[in-house]
């Protein structure tokens, strides 16, 4: 009996040790995966140099190519009347951050809007890879723009997509398509990742401006900026140790503060940028995750972004422009 009791105690102790190891490993992995910083949003981490929630939402509206437009099925479609219908659309934003759509009259969502204008638009970060990524949902009523505003809407759409789409695609798009706008925005809901959930004040959303680095310019689109940054610095960033440093609040480039800082980044891709930093998708030990790398200053254009990323790679502070409060 005594031997059996001792054996049971030894087994329980071994099980306890294994469980503890499992919890430690799980906690380490969880810290890597459940990151509340993707998409550039203020979170509970005090050392994060991030834009306000309203600016982060406006930036995401500029960064994204496509979004999911949810409308209410109408009776004329002969089935599922009253149920939500989600479809993928491209869009642009006006000076207030309100979405503008280029829709064909034959599309299901266009017919639904003629019956009921209430809708929502869910916009996700480019390179979407899971719930740790940023997304914003805008609620409002979508209406066809009057004829006198169709030309202005066309110019807004062209400003965003001329650098992103082929000429043939744009020519076909503007043949029999019509422009719509979410005229009455009633709410904006922003998710910056795990633990970062925010209803955005509408006045602040309208009054905020997206960062210059993400808005269209004569030099190209933000997607061109991201592509060139990845080509020039993707491999160097992966090898620099900057990502390891970001995970534990340590100094970028040193790996300080990260348990197991000798882990190797197997792959890295810059998926988002704002004037204060970049978001990168990395693969570590076969697991994908999103990390935030701060510039510790504010970039305005591609040259600034290159200088700031080079500073991150070299583990030094960027001697660029200081950021304002927003």
Coordinates of N, CA, C and O in Angstrom, one line a residue, residues 58-140:
X58 N -9.1 55.8 -39.9 CA -9.0 56.5 -41.2 C -7.8 56.0 -42.1 O -7.9 55.9 -43.3
X59 N -6.7 55.7 -41.4 CA -5.6 55.1 -42.1 C -6.0 53.7 -42.8 O -5.6 53.4 -43.9
X60 N -6.7 52.9 -42.0 CA -7.1 51.6 -42.5 C -8.0 51.7 -43.7 O -7.9 51.0 -44.7
X61 N -8.9 52.8 -43.7 CA -9.8 53.0 -44.8 C -9.0 53.4 -46.1 O -9.4 53.1 -47.2
X62 N -7.8 54.0 -45.9 CA -7.0 54.3 -47.1 C -6.2 53.1 -47.5 O -5.9 52.9 -48.7
X63 N -5.7 52.3 -46.6 CA -4.8 51.2 -46.9 C -5.5 50.1 -47.6 O -5.0 49.5 -48.5
X64 N -6.8 49.8 -47.3 CA -7.4 48.6 -47.8 C -7.9 48.8 -49.2 O -8.3 49.8 -49.6
X65 N -7.8 47.7 -50.0 CA -8.2 47.6 -51.3 C -9.7 47.3 -51.4 O -10.5 47.9 -52.2
X66 N -10.1 46.3 -50.6 CA -11.5 45.8 -50.7 C -12.1 45.7 -49.3 O -11.4 45.8 -48.3
X67 N -13.4 45.6 -49.3 CA -14.2 45.5 -48.0 C -15.4 44.6 -48.2 O -15.8 44.3 -49.4
X68 N -16.0 44.2 -47.1 CA -17.3 43.4 -47.2 C -18.4 44.3 -46.9 O -18.6 44.9 -45.8
X69 N -19.3 44.5 -47.9 CA -20.5 45.3 -47.8 C -21.7 44.4 -47.5 O -22.0 43.5 -48.2
X70 N -22.3 44.7 -46.3 CA -23.4 43.9 -45.9 C -24.7 44.7 -46.1 O -24.9 45.8 -45.6
X71 N -25.6 44.1 -46.9 CA -26.9 44.7 -47.2 C -28.0 43.8 -46.7 O -27.7 42.7 -46.3
X72 N -29.3 44.3 -46.8 CA -30.4 43.4 -46.4 C -31.1 42.9 -47.7 O -31.5 43.7 -48.5
X73 N -31.2 41.6 -47.7 CA -31.9 41.0 -48.9 C -33.3 41.5 -49.1 O -34.1 41.5 -48.1
X74 N -33.6 41.9 -50.3 CA -35.0 42.4 -50.6 C -35.8 41.3 -51.2 O -35.3 40.3 -51.7
X75 N -37.1 41.6 -51.2 CA -38.1 40.6 -51.7 C -37.9 40.3 -53.2 O -38.2 39.3 -53.7
X76 N -37.4 41.3 -54.0 CA -37.3 41.2 -55.4 C -36.3 40.1 -55.8 O -36.3 39.7 -56.9
X77 N -35.4 39.7 -54.9 CA -34.5 38.7 -55.2 C -35.1 37.3 -55.0 O -34.4 36.3 -55.2
X78 N -36.3 37.2 -54.5 CA -37.1 36.0 -54.5 C -36.7 35.0 -53.4 O -37.2 33.9 -53.4
X79 N -35.7 35.3 -52.6 CA -35.3 34.3 -51.6 C -34.5 35.1 -50.5 O -33.9 36.1 -50.7
X80 N -34.7 34.5 -49.3 CA -33.9 35.0 -48.1 C -34.2 36.5 -47.8 O -33.3 37.2 -47.3
X81 N -35.4 37.0 -48.1 CA -35.7 38.4 -47.9 C -35.5 38.7 -46.4 O -36.0 37.9 -45.5
X82 N -34.9 39.8 -46.0 CA -34.7 40.2 -44.7 C -33.5 39.7 -44.0 O -33.1 40.2 -42.9
X83 N -32.7 38.8 -44.7 CA -31.5 38.3 -44.2 C -30.3 39.2 -44.6 O -30.4 39.8 -45.7
X84 N -29.2 39.3 -43.9 CA -28.1 40.0 -44.3 C -27.4 39.3 -45.5 O -27.3 38.1 -45.5
X85 N -26.8 40.1 -46.4 CA -26.1 39.6 -47.5 C -24.8 40.4 -47.6 O -24.7 41.6 -47.8
X86 N -23.7 39.7 -47.5 CA -22.3 40.3 -47.6 C -21.7 40.0 -48.9 O -21.7 38.8 -49.4
X87 N -21.1 41.0 -49.5 CA -20.3 40.8 -50.7 C -19.1 41.7 -50.7 O -19.0 42.7 -50.0
X88 N -18.1 41.3 -51.4 CA -16.8 42.0 -51.5 C -16.9 43.1 -52.5 O -17.2 42.8 -53.7
X89 N -16.5 44.3 -52.1 CA -16.5 45.4 -53.0 C -15.2 46.2 -52.9 O -14.5 46.1 -51.8
X90 N -14.9 47.0 -53.9 CA -13.8 48.0 -53.7 C -14.5 49.3 -53.4 O -15.7 49.5 -53.6
X91 N -13.7 50.2 -52.8 CA -14.3 51.5 -52.3 C -13.2 52.5 -52.2 O -12.0 52.3 -52.3
X92 N -13.6 53.8 -52.1 CA -12.7 54.9 -51.8 C -13.4 55.7 -50.7 O -14.5 55.5 -50.3
X93 N -12.7 56.7 -50.2 CA -13.2 57.5 -49.1 C -13.1 59.0 -49.5 O -12.1 59.4 -50.2
X94 N -14.1 59.8 -49.1 CA -14.0 61.2 -49.3 C -13.3 61.9 -48.2 O -12.7 61.3 -47.3
X95 N -13.4 63.2 -48.1 CA -12.6 64.0 -47.1 C -13.1 63.7 -45.7 O -12.4 63.9 -44.8
X96 N -14.4 63.3 -45.6 CA -14.9 63.0 -44.3 C -14.7 61.5 -43.8 O -15.1 61.1 -42.7
X97 N -14.0 60.7 -44.7 CA -13.8 59.3 -44.4 C -15.0 58.5 -44.7 O -15.1 57.3 -44.3
X98 N -16.0 59.0 -45.4 CA -17.2 58.3 -45.8 C -17.0 57.4 -47.0 O -16.3 57.9 -48.0
X99 N -17.4 56.2 -47.1 CA -17.1 55.3 -48.2 C -17.9 55.7 -49.5 O -19.1 56.1 -49.4
X100 N -17.2 55.6 -50.6 CA -17.8 55.8 -51.9 C -17.6 54.5 -52.7 O -16.6 53.9 -52.7
X101 N -18.7 54.0 -53.3 CA -18.7 52.7 -54.1 C -19.0 53.0 -55.5 O -19.7 53.9 -55.9
X102 N -18.4 52.1 -56.4 CA -18.7 52.1 -57.8 C -19.4 50.8 -58.1 O -18.8 49.7 -58.2
X103 N -20.8 50.8 -58.3 CA -21.6 49.6 -58.3 C -22.3 49.5 -59.6 O -22.8 50.4 -60.2
X104 N -22.4 48.2 -60.0 CA -23.2 47.9 -61.2 C -24.7 47.6 -60.8 O -24.9 47.1 -59.7
X105 N -25.6 48.0 -61.6 CA -27.0 47.8 -61.3 C -27.4 46.4 -61.2 O -28.5 46.1 -60.7
X106 N -26.6 45.5 -61.8 CA -27.0 44.1 -61.8 C -26.6 43.4 -60.5 O -27.1 42.2 -60.3
X107 N -25.8 43.9 -59.7 CA -25.2 43.3 -58.5 C -26.3 43.1 -57.5 O -27.2 44.0 -57.3
X108 N -26.3 42.0 -56.7 CA -27.2 41.8 -55.7 C -27.3 42.9 -54.6 O -28.3 43.3 -54.2
X109 N -26.1 43.4 -54.2 CA -26.1 44.4 -53.2 C -26.7 45.7 -53.7 O -27.3 46.4 -52.9
X110 N -26.5 46.0 -55.0 CA -27.1 47.2 -55.5 C -28.6 47.2 -55.5 O -29.3 48.1 -55.2
X111 N -29.1 46.0 -55.9 CA -30.6 45.8 -55.8 C -31.1 45.9 -54.4 O -32.2 46.4 -54.1
X112 N -30.3 45.3 -53.5 CA -30.8 45.4 -52.1 C -30.8 46.8 -51.6 O -31.7 47.2 -50.8
X113 N -29.8 47.7 -52.0 CA -29.8 49.0 -51.5 C -30.9 49.9 -52.0 O -31.4 50.8 -51.4
X114 N -31.4 49.5 -53.2 CA -32.6 50.2 -53.8 C -33.8 50.0 -52.9 O -34.7 50.8 -52.8
X115 N -33.8 48.8 -52.2 CA -35.0 48.5 -51.4 C -34.8 48.9 -49.9 O -35.7 49.4 -49.3
X116 N -33.6 48.9 -49.4 CA -33.3 49.2 -48.1 C -31.8 49.8 -48.0 O -30.9 49.0 -48.3
X117 N -31.6 51.0 -47.7 CA -30.3 51.7 -47.7 C -29.4 51.3 -46.5 O -28.2 51.5 -46.6
X118 N -30.0 50.7 -45.5 CA -29.2 50.4 -44.3 C -28.2 49.3 -44.6 O -28.5 48.3 -45.2
X119 N -26.9 49.5 -44.2 CA -25.8 48.6 -44.5 C -24.7 48.8 -43.6 O -24.7 49.7 -42.8
X120 N -23.7 47.9 -43.7 CA -22.5 48.1 -42.9 C -21.3 47.7 -43.9 O -21.5 46.9 -44.8
X121 N -20.2 48.3 -43.6 CA -19.0 48.0 -44.4 C -17.9 47.6 -43.5 O -17.5 48.3 -42.6
X122 N -17.3 46.4 -43.6 CA -16.2 45.9 -42.8 C -15.0 45.9 -43.6 O -14.9 45.2 -44.7
X123 N -14.0 46.6 -43.1 CA -12.7 46.8 -43.8 C -11.6 46.2 -43.0 O -11.5 46.4 -41.8
X124 N -10.8 45.3 -43.7 CA -9.8 44.6 -43.0 C -8.4 45.0 -43.5 O -8.3 45.4 -44.7
X125 N -7.4 44.9 -42.7 CA -6.0 45.2 -43.1 C -5.6 44.3 -44.2 O -6.0 43.1 -44.3
X126 N -4.8 44.9 -45.2 CA -4.3 44.1 -46.3 C -3.4 43.0 -45.7 O -2.7 43.2 -44.7
X127 N -3.4 41.8 -46.3 CA -2.6 40.7 -45.8 C -3.3 40.1 -44.6 O -2.7 39.5 -43.7
X128 N -4.6 40.2 -44.5 CA -5.4 39.6 -43.4 C -5.0 38.2 -43.1 O -4.9 37.4 -44.0
X129 N -4.8 37.9 -41.8 CA -4.4 36.6 -41.4 C -4.9 36.1 -40.1 O -4.5 35.1 -39.6
X130 N -6.0 36.8 -39.6 CA -6.6 36.3 -38.4 C -7.1 37.4 -37.5 O -7.0 38.6 -37.8
X131 N -7.6 37.0 -36.3 CA -8.2 38.0 -35.4 C -7.3 39.0 -34.8 O -7.8 39.9 -34.1
X132 N -6.0 38.8 -34.9 CA -5.0 39.7 -34.3 C -4.9 41.0 -35.2 O -4.2 41.9 -34.9
X133 N -5.5 40.9 -36.4 CA -5.4 42.0 -37.4 C -6.4 43.1 -37.2 O -7.5 42.8 -36.6
X134 N -6.1 44.3 -37.6 CA -7.1 45.4 -37.5 C -8.2 45.3 -38.5 O -8.0 44.8 -39.6
X135 N -9.4 45.8 -38.1 CA -10.5 45.9 -39.0 C -11.4 47.0 -38.4 O -11.4 47.3 -37.2
X136 N -12.2 47.6 -39.3 CA -13.2 48.6 -38.9 C -14.5 48.3 -39.6 O -14.5 47.9 -40.8
X137 N -15.6 48.5 -38.9 CA -16.9 48.4 -39.4 C -17.6 49.7 -39.3 O -17.7 50.3 -38.3
X138 N -18.2 50.2 -40.5 CA -18.9 51.4 -40.6 C -20.3 51.1 -40.9 O -20.7 50.4 -41.8
X139 N -21.2 51.7 -40.0 CA -22.7 51.5 -40.2 C -23.3 52.8 -40.8 O -22.9 53.9 -40.4
X140 N -24.2 52.6 -41.7 CA -24.9 53.8 -42.3 C -25.8 53.4 -43.4 O -26.1 52.3 -43.7

